[in-house]
Tab-separated table of C-alpha atoms in Angstrom:
chain	number	residue	atom	x	y	z
A	1481	MET	CA	78.781	62.825	115.939
A	1482	PRO	CA	80.977	60.393	118.121
A	1483	ASP	CA	82.514	57.702	115.891
A	1484	ALA	CA	83.484	54.184	116.368
A	1485	ASP	CA	85.996	55.635	118.850
A	1486	GLY	CA	84.177	58.095	120.791
A	1487	GLY	CA	86.135	60.677	119.369
A	1488	LEU	CA	84.578	63.553	117.051
A	1489	ILE	CA	83.952	64.036	113.761
A	1490	LEU	CA	82.318	66.722	112.142
A	1491	ASN	CA	81.810	67.282	108.285
A	1492	LYS	CA	82.861	70.340	106.645
A	1493	ALA	CA	79.355	72.097	106.705
A	1494	GLN	CA	79.643	72.109	110.505
A	1495	HIS	CA	82.243	73.732	109.846
A	1496	LEU	CA	83.173	76.866	113.005
A	1497	ASP	CA	81.313	79.566	113.134
A	1498	ALA	CA	81.841	82.856	114.375
A	1499	PRO	CA	79.163	83.200	117.465
A	1500	THR	CA	81.386	79.608	118.421
A	1501	LEU	CA	84.395	81.247	118.263
A	1502	SER	CA	84.191	83.419	118.998
A	1503	ALA	CA	81.177	81.734	123.221
A	1504	ALA	CA	84.984	80.585	123.333
A	1505	ALA	CA	87.205	83.340	122.963
A	1506	ARG	CA	84.594	84.809	125.558
A	1507	TRP	CA	84.742	81.694	128.722
A	1508	TYR	CA	88.726	82.020	127.843
A	1509	VAL	CA	89.327	85.726	128.010
A	1510	ASP	CA	86.694	85.698	131.273
A	1511	LEU	CA	88.319	81.709	133.157
A	1512	GLN	CA	91.613	84.702	131.992
A	1513	ALA	CA	89.925	86.707	134.284
A	1514	ASP	CA	89.362	84.519	137.625
A	1515	PRO	CA	90.883	81.609	136.884
A	1516	LYS	CA	89.104	80.017	140.348
A	1517	CYS	CA	86.091	80.832	140.202
A	1518	PRO	CA	84.278	77.867	141.144
A	1519	ILE	CA	80.947	78.842	138.798
A	1520	THR	CA	82.796	80.160	135.289
A	1521	GLN	CA	84.426	76.385	135.349
A	1522	GLN	CA	81.279	74.602	136.344
A	1523	ALA	CA	79.979	76.496	133.518
A	1524	HIS	CA	82.881	76.539	131.453
A	1525	ARG	CA	82.499	72.313	131.659
A	1526	GLN	CA	79.087	72.583	130.414
A	1527	TRP	CA	79.122	75.089	127.700
A	1528	LEU	CA	82.364	72.801	126.596
A	1529	ASN	CA	79.995	69.968	126.363
A	1530	ALA	CA	76.788	71.245	124.902
A	1531	ASP	CA	78.169	70.402	121.520
A	1532	PRO	CA	81.027	68.681	120.151
A	1533	ARG	CA	81.474	71.768	118.032
A	1534	HIS	CA	82.444	74.494	121.479
A	1535	GLN	CA	85.233	70.921	121.994
A	1536	LEU	CA	86.559	71.774	118.427
A	1537	ALA	CA	86.445	75.698	118.967
A	1538	TRP	CA	88.507	75.193	122.289
A	1539	ALA	CA	91.286	73.382	120.968
A	1540	ARG	CA	91.938	75.762	117.912
A	1541	LEU	CA	91.734	78.205	120.879
A	1542	SER	CA	94.806	75.806	123.241
A	1543	ARG	CA	96.884	75.658	119.634
A	1544	LEU	CA	96.146	79.576	119.708
A	1545	GLN	CA	98.211	79.643	123.736
A	1546	ASP	CA	100.319	77.593	123.010
A	1547	LYS	CA	102.435	79.641	120.438
A	1548	PHE	CA	102.124	81.680	122.478
A	1549	GLU	CA	103.957	80.031	125.193
A	1550	CYS	CA	106.488	78.758	122.636
A	1551	LEU	CA	107.800	82.598	122.153
A	1552	PRO	CA	110.449	84.118	124.442
A	1553	PRO	CA	108.555	86.984	126.390
A	1554	ASN	CA	110.859	90.061	125.771
A	1555	LEU	CA	111.266	89.261	122.586
A	1556	VAL	CA	107.961	88.131	121.026
A	1557	GLN	CA	106.456	92.630	122.064
A	1558	SER	CA	109.353	93.895	119.941
A	1559	THR	CA	109.128	92.294	117.201
A	1560	LEU	CA	105.710	92.104	116.661
A	1561	GLN	CA	105.828	96.241	116.323
A	1562	GLY	CA	108.719	96.698	115.191
A	1563	ALA	CA	108.077	94.907	111.694
A	1564	GLN	CA	104.397	96.419	112.020
A	1565	ILE	CA	106.469	100.154	111.774
A	1566	ARG	CA	108.781	98.717	108.711
A	1567	ARG	CA	106.287	97.383	107.342
A	1568	ARG	CA	103.921	100.427	106.697
A	1569	ASP	CA	107.132	101.960	106.237
A	1570	MET	CA	107.961	99.302	103.494
A	1571	LEU	CA	104.646	98.966	102.201
A	1572	LYS	CA	104.578	103.569	102.124
A	1573	LEU	CA	107.140	103.823	99.862
A	1574	LEU	CA	105.918	100.926	97.687
A	1575	SER	CA	103.271	102.987	96.666
A	1576	LEU	CA	105.683	105.728	95.430
A	1577	THR	CA	107.455	103.146	94.072
A	1578	LEU	CA	104.615	102.198	92.195
A	1579	ALA	CA	103.340	106.056	91.487
A	1580	THR	CA	106.983	107.668	90.420
A	1581	GLY	CA	108.201	104.037	88.561
A	1582	GLY	CA	111.385	103.900	90.164
A	1583	LEU	CA	112.987	106.385	93.144
A	1584	GLY	CA	115.162	108.745	92.451
A	1585	LEU	CA	119.327	108.992	94.109
A	1586	GLY	CA	119.116	110.655	96.198
A	1587	ALA	CA	115.808	109.041	98.442
A	1588	GLN	CA	117.949	106.411	98.108
A	1589	GLN	CA	120.355	107.538	100.429
A	1590	SER	CA	118.098	108.864	103.425
A	1591	MET	CA	115.928	105.599	103.140
A	1592	PRO	CA	116.889	102.665	105.198
A	1593	TRP	CA	114.943	100.244	102.960
A	1594	ALA	CA	116.482	101.498	99.716
A	1595	ALA	CA	118.962	98.893	99.637
A	1596	TRP	CA	116.712	96.439	98.136
A	1597	MET	CA	113.733	98.161	97.140
A	1598	ALA	CA	115.155	101.133	95.045
A	1599	GLU	CA	114.970	100.090	91.770
A	1600	GLN	CA	117.357	102.149	89.137
A	1601	ARG	CA	115.353	101.992	85.468
A	1602	THR	CA	115.566	103.670	81.910
A	1603	ARG	CA	112.528	102.861	79.684
A	1604	THR	CA	113.574	101.508	76.440
A	1605	GLY	CA	115.545	104.411	74.154
A	1606	GLU	CA	116.422	106.482	77.180
A	1607	ARG	CA	120.436	107.453	79.503
A	1608	ARG	CA	121.202	107.683	82.696
A	1609	HIS	CA	124.173	108.159	83.994
A	1610	LEU	CA	123.922	107.931	88.331
A	1611	VAL	CA	126.940	108.810	90.985
A	1612	LEU	CA	127.019	106.338	93.674
A	1613	ALA	CA	127.560	107.232	97.507
A	1614	ASP	CA	131.332	106.434	96.602
A	1615	GLY	CA	131.789	108.914	93.526
A	1616	SER	CA	131.607	105.526	91.145
A	1617	GLN	CA	129.310	105.769	88.621
A	1618	LEU	CA	127.422	103.706	86.685
A	1619	MET	CA	125.367	104.767	83.122
A	1620	LEU	CA	122.995	103.039	82.884
A	1621	ASN	CA	122.116	101.838	78.572
A	1622	THR	CA	118.380	101.671	77.655
A	1623	ALA	CA	116.156	99.804	78.966
A	1624	THR	CA	118.422	98.646	81.738
A	1625	ALA	CA	117.690	97.925	85.524
A	1626	LEU	CA	119.580	97.300	88.182
A	1627	ASP	CA	119.021	97.280	92.825
A	1628	VAL	CA	122.697	99.409	94.066
A	1629	GLU	CA	123.693	97.749	97.204
A	1630	TYR	CA	125.980	99.374	99.104
A	1631	ARG	CA	126.911	96.604	102.251
A	1632	ASP	CA	130.776	97.212	105.469
A	1633	ASP	CA	131.769	94.227	103.202
A	1634	GLN	CA	130.875	94.957	99.159
A	1635	ARG	CA	130.114	97.466	96.919
A	1636	CYS	CA	127.505	95.691	94.443
A	1637	ILE	CA	125.093	96.461	91.237
A	1638	HIS	CA	122.476	93.592	91.102
A	1639	LEU	CA	122.466	94.396	87.590
A	1640	HIS	CA	117.908	92.506	86.018
A	1641	GLN	CA	118.489	93.970	82.718
A	1642	GLY	CA	120.101	94.847	80.289
A	1643	GLU	CA	123.036	97.063	79.874
A	1644	ILE	CA	125.576	99.320	82.688
A	1645	LEU	CA	129.044	101.403	81.523
A	1646	VAL	CA	130.932	101.275	84.712
A	1647	GLU	CA	133.347	103.335	86.075
A	1648	THR	CA	134.901	102.176	89.785
A	1649	ALA	CA	136.365	104.674	92.206
A	1650	ALA	CA	138.639	104.004	94.467
A	1651	ASP	CA	137.271	103.437	98.120
A	1652	PRO	CA	138.125	103.851	101.359
A	1653	LEU	CA	136.952	101.328	102.803
A	1654	GLY	CA	138.656	99.227	100.953
A	1655	ARG	CA	135.595	97.168	99.696
A	1656	PRO	CA	135.859	95.466	96.503
A	1657	PHE	CA	132.788	96.304	93.923
A	1658	ILE	CA	130.432	93.520	92.492
A	1659	VAL	CA	128.872	93.292	89.479
A	1660	LEU	CA	126.112	90.077	90.069
A	1661	THR	CA	124.079	89.813	86.645
A	1662	PRO	CA	121.684	86.830	86.669
A	1663	GLN	CA	124.498	83.759	85.061
A	1664	GLY	CA	127.584	85.507	88.218
A	1665	GLN	CA	129.722	87.734	89.246
A	1666	ILE	CA	131.508	89.868	88.078
A	1667	ARG	CA	135.107	92.128	90.170
A	1668	ALA	CA	135.950	95.668	89.351
A	1669	LEU	CA	139.484	94.994	89.830
A	1670	GLY	CA	140.270	97.787	88.394
A	1671	THR	CA	138.280	101.276	86.610
A	1672	ARG	CA	136.301	100.794	83.627
A	1673	PHE	CA	134.082	98.261	82.137
A	1674	LEU	CA	130.585	97.169	80.087
A	1675	VAL	CA	128.327	94.929	81.713
A	1676	ARG	CA	125.893	93.131	79.041
A	1677	LEU	CA	122.584	90.958	79.254
A	1678	GLN	CA	122.586	88.680	76.297
A	1679	ASP	CA	119.390	86.369	75.835
A	1680	ASP	CA	118.227	85.182	78.436
A	1681	TYR	CA	121.547	83.514	79.144
A	1682	TYR	CA	124.667	85.469	78.641
A	1683	SER	CA	126.312	87.675	80.421
A	1684	ARG	CA	129.123	89.771	78.513
A	1685	VAL	CA	131.915	92.055	79.992
A	1686	SER	CA	133.891	94.448	77.960
A	1687	VAL	CA	136.617	96.161	79.346
A	1688	LEU	CA	137.302	99.827	78.592
A	1689	GLN	CA	140.455	99.686	82.412
A	1690	HIS	CA	142.793	97.332	83.594
A	1691	ALA	CA	140.479	94.625	84.727
A	1692	VAL	CA	138.125	92.636	85.885
A	1693	GLU	CA	137.216	88.788	87.454
A	1694	VAL	CA	134.618	86.639	86.131
A	1695	SER	CA	132.667	83.419	87.846
A	1696	PRO	CA	130.101	81.942	86.397
A	1697	LYS	CA	126.999	81.558	89.606
A	1698	TYR	CA	127.658	77.329	89.341
A	1699	ALA	CA	131.648	77.471	88.766
A	1700	ALA	CA	132.355	80.086	90.462
A	1701	ALA	CA	135.636	78.562	91.682
A	1702	SER	CA	136.912	78.976	87.915
A	1703	LYS	CA	137.871	82.189	87.921
A	1704	VAL	CA	138.782	84.335	84.757
A	1705	ARG	CA	140.779	87.982	84.667
A	1706	VAL	CA	139.698	89.627	81.976
A	1707	ASN	CA	141.783	92.387	80.727
A	1708	SER	CA	141.780	95.719	78.705
A	1709	GLY	CA	140.654	95.071	75.255
A	1710	GLN	CA	139.281	91.560	76.145
A	1711	GLN	CA	135.824	91.126	76.128
A	1712	LEU	CA	134.659	88.045	77.880
A	1713	ARG	CA	131.236	86.138	77.763
A	1714	PHE	CA	129.315	83.978	79.743
A	1715	SER	CA	126.330	81.120	80.707
A	1716	GLU	CA	125.347	80.477	84.834
A	1717	ASP	CA	127.597	77.555	84.356
A	1718	GLN	CA	130.476	78.609	82.381
A	1719	TRP	CA	132.560	81.006	80.037
A	1720	GLN	CA	133.180	81.264	76.618
A	1721	GLY	CA	137.322	82.444	75.141
A	1722	ILE	CA	137.861	85.512	75.951
A	1723	GLN	CA	138.624	87.588	72.851
A	1724	PRO	CA	139.372	90.997	71.165
A	1725	LEU	CA	137.139	94.255	72.479
A	1726	ASP	CA	135.035	95.370	70.818
A	1727	GLU	CA	135.751	98.666	70.482
A	1728	GLN	CA	132.062	100.243	68.825
A	1729	GLN	CA	130.621	98.053	71.999
A	1730	ALA	CA	131.021	102.348	74.363
A	1731	ALA	CA	129.869	104.195	71.482
A	1732	TRP	CA	126.391	103.912	73.058
A	1733	THR	CA	127.537	106.372	76.008
A	1734	GLN	CA	128.163	109.196	73.800
A	1735	GLY	CA	124.835	108.511	72.266
A	1736	MET	CA	125.824	106.534	69.505
A	1737	LEU	CA	125.126	102.816	67.244
A	1738	VAL	CA	128.513	102.797	65.343
A	1739	ALA	CA	128.459	100.042	62.887
A	1740	ARG	CA	131.274	98.552	60.831
A	1741	ASN	CA	130.329	96.510	57.833
A	1742	GLN	CA	127.699	94.773	59.993
A	1743	ARG	CA	124.879	92.834	58.927
A	1744	LEU	CA	121.653	95.053	58.037
A	1745	ALA	CA	119.985	92.479	60.566
A	1746	ASP	CA	122.147	92.066	62.929
A	1747	PHE	CA	122.023	95.408	62.715
A	1748	ILE	CA	118.880	96.306	63.077
A	1749	ALA	CA	118.319	94.146	65.560
A	1750	GLU	CA	120.854	96.464	68.327
A	1751	LEU	CA	119.189	99.345	66.712
A	1752	SER	CA	115.681	98.389	67.750
A	1753	ARG	CA	116.609	97.797	71.651
A	1754	TYR	CA	116.581	101.252	72.059
A	1755	ARG	CA	113.929	101.975	69.316
A	1756	PRO	CA	109.983	101.107	71.965
A	1757	GLY	CA	107.737	97.875	69.295
A	1758	GLN	CA	108.694	96.260	67.101
A	1759	LEU	CA	111.774	96.451	64.286
A	1760	SER	CA	111.629	94.424	61.975
A	1761	CYS	CA	113.373	93.381	58.771
A	1762	ALA	CA	113.037	91.621	56.179
A	1763	ASP	CA	114.744	88.014	55.024
A	1764	GLU	CA	115.536	89.038	51.478
A	1765	VAL	CA	117.746	92.807	52.693
A	1766	ALA	CA	118.539	90.846	56.213
A	1767	ASN	CA	122.086	90.491	54.338
A	1768	LEU	CA	122.841	93.766	53.215
A	1769	ARG	CA	125.768	95.526	54.376
A	1770	ILE	CA	126.462	99.179	56.318
A	1771	SER	CA	127.938	101.524	58.202
A	1772	GLY	CA	128.105	104.914	59.259
A	1773	SER	CA	127.636	106.607	62.975
A	1774	PHE	CA	124.054	107.060	63.931
A	1775	ALA	CA	123.029	109.251	66.732
A	1776	LEU	CA	120.482	106.980	68.704
A	1777	GLN	CA	117.355	110.330	70.132
A	1778	ASN	CA	115.648	109.838	66.718
A	1779	THR	CA	115.964	106.260	65.026
A	1780	ASP	CA	113.086	106.926	63.447
A	1781	ALA	CA	115.315	109.091	61.710
A	1782	VAL	CA	118.208	106.526	61.352
A	1783	LEU	CA	115.433	104.908	59.758
A	1784	GLU	CA	115.133	107.546	56.949
A	1785	ASN	CA	119.127	107.147	57.280
A	1786	LEU	CA	118.816	103.807	55.618
A	1787	THR	CA	115.908	104.696	54.079
A	1788	SER	CA	118.427	106.822	51.850
A	1789	SER	CA	121.659	104.540	51.510
A	1790	LEU	CA	120.511	101.234	51.333
A	1791	ALA	CA	118.188	100.393	49.015
A	1792	VAL	CA	115.634	99.859	51.867
A	1793	GLN	CA	111.983	100.822	53.151
A	1794	VAL	CA	110.238	101.478	56.311
A	1795	ARG	CA	107.327	99.877	56.046
A	1796	TYR	CA	105.083	100.712	59.212
A	1797	PHE	CA	101.664	99.098	60.560
A	1798	THR	CA	101.618	100.688	63.099
A	1799	ARG	CA	103.175	103.703	64.906
A	1800	TYR	CA	104.889	101.221	66.534
A	1801	TRP	CA	105.764	98.481	64.519
A	1802	ALA	CA	108.134	99.249	61.817
A	1803	ARG	CA	110.204	96.869	59.070
A	1804	LEU	CA	112.826	97.322	56.499
A	1805	GLU	CA	111.626	95.828	53.601
A	1806	ALA	CA	113.617	96.221	50.000
A	1807	LEU	CA	112.010	98.897	47.412
B	47	MET	CA	85.036	68.846	87.013
B	48	SER	CA	85.051	66.347	83.875
B	49	SER	CA	87.905	65.726	81.978
B	50	SER	CA	87.837	67.945	79.237
B	51	ASP	CA	87.491	71.219	81.519
B	52	ILE	CA	90.568	69.813	82.860
B	53	ARG	CA	92.105	70.146	79.837
B	54	VAL	CA	90.046	73.598	78.663
B	55	GLN	CA	91.485	75.073	82.355
B	56	GLN	CA	95.386	73.527	81.131
B	57	GLN	CA	95.744	74.943	77.567
B	58	ALA	CA	93.904	78.225	79.208
B	59	VAL	CA	97.443	77.939	81.596
B	60	GLN	CA	99.603	77.131	78.856
B	61	ASP	CA	99.335	80.357	77.198
B	62	LEU	CA	99.194	82.305	80.130
B	63	TYR	CA	101.832	81.413	81.967
B	64	GLN	CA	103.262	81.656	77.839
B	65	GLN	CA	102.166	84.883	77.031
B	66	HIS	CA	102.679	86.778	80.374
B	67	ASN	CA	105.779	84.563	83.041
B	68	SER	CA	108.204	87.095	81.274
B	69	TRP	CA	106.006	90.525	81.805
B	70	LEU	CA	104.947	88.993	85.661
B	71	LYS	CA	109.057	88.578	86.556
B	72	GLY	CA	109.260	91.811	85.702
B	73	TRP	CA	106.408	92.691	87.312
B	74	LEU	CA	107.737	91.646	90.452
B	75	ARG	CA	110.949	92.347	89.641
B	76	GLN	CA	110.692	96.465	89.947
B	77	ARG	CA	109.552	95.529	93.841
B	78	LEU	CA	111.708	93.262	95.217
B	79	ASP	CA	115.853	93.110	94.993
B	80	CYS	CA	116.337	89.744	94.002
B	81	SER	CA	115.744	88.027	90.089
B	82	GLU	CA	115.217	84.714	91.587
B	83	SER	CA	112.751	85.236	94.214
B	84	ALA	CA	111.117	87.335	91.398
B	85	ALA	CA	111.079	84.003	90.006
B	86	ASP	CA	110.070	82.100	92.821
B	87	LEU	CA	106.808	84.326	92.835
B	88	ALA	CA	106.204	84.594	89.721
B	89	GLN	CA	106.276	80.987	89.638
B	90	ASP	CA	103.711	81.043	93.248
B	91	THR	CA	101.353	83.839	91.156
B	92	PHE	CA	101.216	80.659	88.449
B	93	VAL	CA	100.691	77.881	90.930
B	94	ARG	CA	97.595	80.546	92.619
B	95	LEU	CA	96.156	80.344	89.486
B	96	ILE	CA	95.595	76.690	88.820
B	97	LEU	CA	94.549	76.571	92.342
B	98	SER	CA	91.714	79.226	91.122
B	99	ARG	CA	90.721	77.660	88.793
B	100	GLN	CA	89.806	80.174	86.705
B	101	ALA	CA	92.205	80.803	84.203
B	102	ALA	CA	90.201	80.343	81.024
B	103	LEU	CA	87.575	82.903	82.053
B	104	LEU	CA	90.334	85.636	82.458
B	105	ARG	CA	89.230	89.040	80.856
B	106	GLU	CA	92.531	90.622	81.879
B	107	PRO	CA	94.381	88.720	82.379
B	108	ARG	CA	97.163	90.465	83.437
B	109	ALA	CA	96.373	92.625	86.357
B	110	TYR	CA	94.249	89.503	87.165
B	111	LEU	CA	98.173	87.839	87.757
B	112	SER	CA	99.467	91.323	89.348
B	113	SER	CA	96.388	91.481	92.215
B	114	ILE	CA	97.530	87.343	92.437
B	115	ALA	CA	101.483	88.413	92.647
B	116	ARG	CA	100.694	91.566	95.236
B	117	GLY	CA	99.085	89.261	97.441
B	118	LEU	CA	101.988	86.952	97.959
B	119	LEU	CA	104.172	90.137	97.621
B	120	VAL	CA	103.035	91.118	100.776
B	121	ASP	CA	103.470	88.410	102.234
B	122	CYS	CA	107.407	88.913	101.055
B	123	TYR	CA	107.615	92.521	103.369
B	124	ARG	CA	105.979	90.895	105.589
B	125	ARG	CA	108.157	88.044	106.377
B	126	ARG	CA	111.285	90.568	105.469
B	127	ALA	CA	109.865	93.291	107.887
B	128	LEU	CA	110.165	91.007	110.791
B	129	GLU	CA	113.420	89.657	110.526
B	130	GLN	CA	114.355	92.516	110.052
B	131	ALA	CA	112.814	92.975	113.288
B	132	TRP	CA	113.579	90.289	114.584
B	133	LEU	CA	116.870	90.740	114.382
B	134	ALA	CA	116.906	94.500	117.070
B	135	SER	CA	115.336	93.202	118.966
B	136	LEU	CA	118.448	90.318	119.567
B	137	ALA	CA	120.681	93.495	119.081
B	138	ALA	CA	118.848	95.120	121.425
B	139	LEU	CA	118.923	93.286	124.422
B	140	PRO	CA	121.264	93.848	127.208
B	141	GLU	CA	122.774	89.887	127.368
B	142	PRO	CA	123.436	88.114	123.660
B	143	VAL	CA	121.046	84.883	123.424
B	144	GLU	CA	121.817	81.773	121.349
B	145	ILE	CA	119.347	81.013	119.675
B	146	SER	CA	119.786	77.663	117.037
B	147	PRO	CA	118.325	77.777	113.645
B	148	GLU	CA	116.415	76.117	114.612
B	149	GLN	CA	114.617	78.056	117.851
B	150	ARG	CA	114.739	80.673	115.366
B	151	ALA	CA	112.423	79.342	112.591
B	152	LEU	CA	110.106	77.710	114.636
B	153	ILE	CA	110.308	81.715	116.202
B	154	LEU	CA	110.343	83.625	112.897
B	155	GLU	CA	107.315	81.001	111.818
B	156	THR	CA	105.262	82.145	114.845
B	157	LEU	CA	105.848	85.290	114.873
B	158	LEU	CA	104.445	85.762	111.223
B	159	GLU	CA	101.276	83.469	111.108
B	160	ILE	CA	101.199	85.879	114.909
B	161	ASP	CA	101.439	89.706	113.517
B	162	THR	CA	98.890	87.783	110.532
B	163	LEU	CA	96.482	87.195	112.715
B	164	PHE	CA	96.161	90.721	113.614
B	165	ASP	CA	95.941	92.550	110.464
B	166	GLY	CA	92.953	94.415	110.770
B	167	LEU	CA	93.561	95.038	114.425
B	168	GLY	CA	93.097	97.749	115.889
B	169	GLU	CA	96.171	99.830	117.934
B	170	ARG	CA	94.177	99.876	120.727
B	171	THR	CA	92.480	96.626	120.818
B	172	ARG	CA	96.463	94.625	119.202
B	173	GLN	CA	98.424	96.641	122.373
B	174	ILE	CA	95.286	94.971	124.781
B	175	PHE	CA	95.346	91.528	123.019
B	176	SER	CA	99.150	91.859	123.679
B	177	MET	CA	99.451	92.874	127.224
B	178	ALA	CA	97.358	90.153	127.977
B	179	GLN	CA	98.201	87.323	125.965
B	180	LEU	CA	102.321	88.625	125.397
B	181	GLU	CA	102.914	90.148	128.894
B	182	GLY	CA	100.812	88.485	130.659
B	183	LEU	CA	99.362	91.669	132.133
B	184	SER	CA	95.905	90.314	134.434
B	185	HIS	CA	92.988	92.234	132.454
B	186	VAL	CA	92.572	94.201	136.221
B	187	GLU	CA	96.605	95.790	135.637
B	188	ILE	CA	96.012	96.627	131.605
B	189	ALA	CA	92.544	98.473	132.361
B	190	ARG	CA	94.736	100.687	135.312
B	191	GLN	CA	97.677	100.940	133.516
B	192	LEU	CA	95.522	102.046	129.848
B	193	GLY	CA	92.766	104.044	131.761
B	194	VAL	CA	90.195	101.940	130.896
B	195	SER	CA	87.375	99.674	131.936
B	196	SER	CA	87.638	96.145	133.059
B	197	ASN	CA	84.523	95.916	131.313
B	198	THR	CA	86.783	97.611	127.895
B	199	VAL	CA	89.162	95.028	128.296
B	200	ARG	CA	87.313	92.403	128.156
B	201	LYS	CA	85.794	93.393	124.960
B	202	HIS	CA	88.106	94.046	123.208
B	203	LEU	CA	89.985	90.405	124.101
B	204	VAL	CA	87.307	88.883	122.983
B	205	ARG	CA	86.941	91.125	119.870
B	206	ALA	CA	91.131	89.458	119.199
B	207	LEU	CA	90.845	86.784	120.314
B	208	THR	CA	87.866	85.569	117.759
B	209	GLN	CA	89.905	86.935	115.349
B	210	CYS	CA	92.464	85.510	115.159
B	211	LEU	CA	91.025	82.154	115.733
B	212	MET	CA	87.936	82.564	112.710
B	213	LEU	CA	91.405	82.739	111.238
B	214	MET	CA	93.405	80.497	112.235
B	215	GLU	CA	92.364	76.374	110.098
B	216	ASP	CA	91.411	73.113	111.863
């Protein structure tokens, strides 16, 4: 219906239906096939004037045409075709990843998309050793997720969750080795260090050999060097003081959890990282102290062990929900 | 929607966000390379949820959230695939071409749109449509190259154009 300005207004109920759009497409194709045919032109004008919706459909077609015309013709075809093939590969890879819950390293090296798709993961309680393309090695602690991205200019590990032990190998190409965490980057200046993500807010790096250089994400200019035997915790905008390395930290790489006069609550919090489900500790026993080395392979046995050395008992609500309480 | 309905919806979204946001981010992170885009996509997922006004009715929130997120992921893959293919096409040109960042952004946006419009078209239809619209070949020429009748070419073109028009918005 014409409005005051003689333009067209359609309410929503009069949306363009498939037959109208299809008719517009037919006119377009016929005019394209024979642009100069006066009969087609005349009939097309009549069709346009017969209904305001025809004009709207035609306007939509012009817009589609405009889209095509602003594109560089020599690049469009190959880009669209390339994109289609790539997407198909990606979706295939996605369904594979969904089915297997991750890709092995061998697969990662042969698949071009692996640089950003193939996440390395460990489940709760699992530990895994990875050898990277250049001979560098990673050990993934429990519940860890990361991506490996080796580029021409750098070797990069994106750590999303959990904890890793890194042992870098010398790179024939001289590329730097970098661990990126949500809080910033750690550049390896030597060979052996641990990186752990803590409580969503902090990264902690502990250097076992040589040194690393840390730059928090939003304070990239303030680099700090952490040497062998030191550890540093940092958030995305600042780093906290350098401290001497707590050597039990690396025990997990040997499948052990080591406590030296540790508060029971802290020990249980550590242990719970390796155990699916809920594990907690009642307030009345939280401040008991514990020392010892425990094998992480069987957390039930560790709990059992606690009950024999401390005045505590384990209460199981379900198989996955356990709590330490006073005897 | 009455104001009490709106409150119920808001509360439901809030609860869902608290209970499932980190799970959703983790779910997305497993399928993406960087945690930032996972966080972005998780936000987008909740925005879609709010717009759908289904929050209060969900029985299987995680299934619902992941189905929204899966759609967003596919969009994300589409964009990446296109960007990669674009770079590959550029690199394959015999002469280097100067394209400004603005032009590039515009071209990629448009290609993305066209790529989306092409979804669900058969291989043959897509091919004929590209030959006519992108390479500017006449129907007769297309028919000759593919060894089909002009009428077949016409039918494919009409089908492709109709689909594009139906997916476009005014």
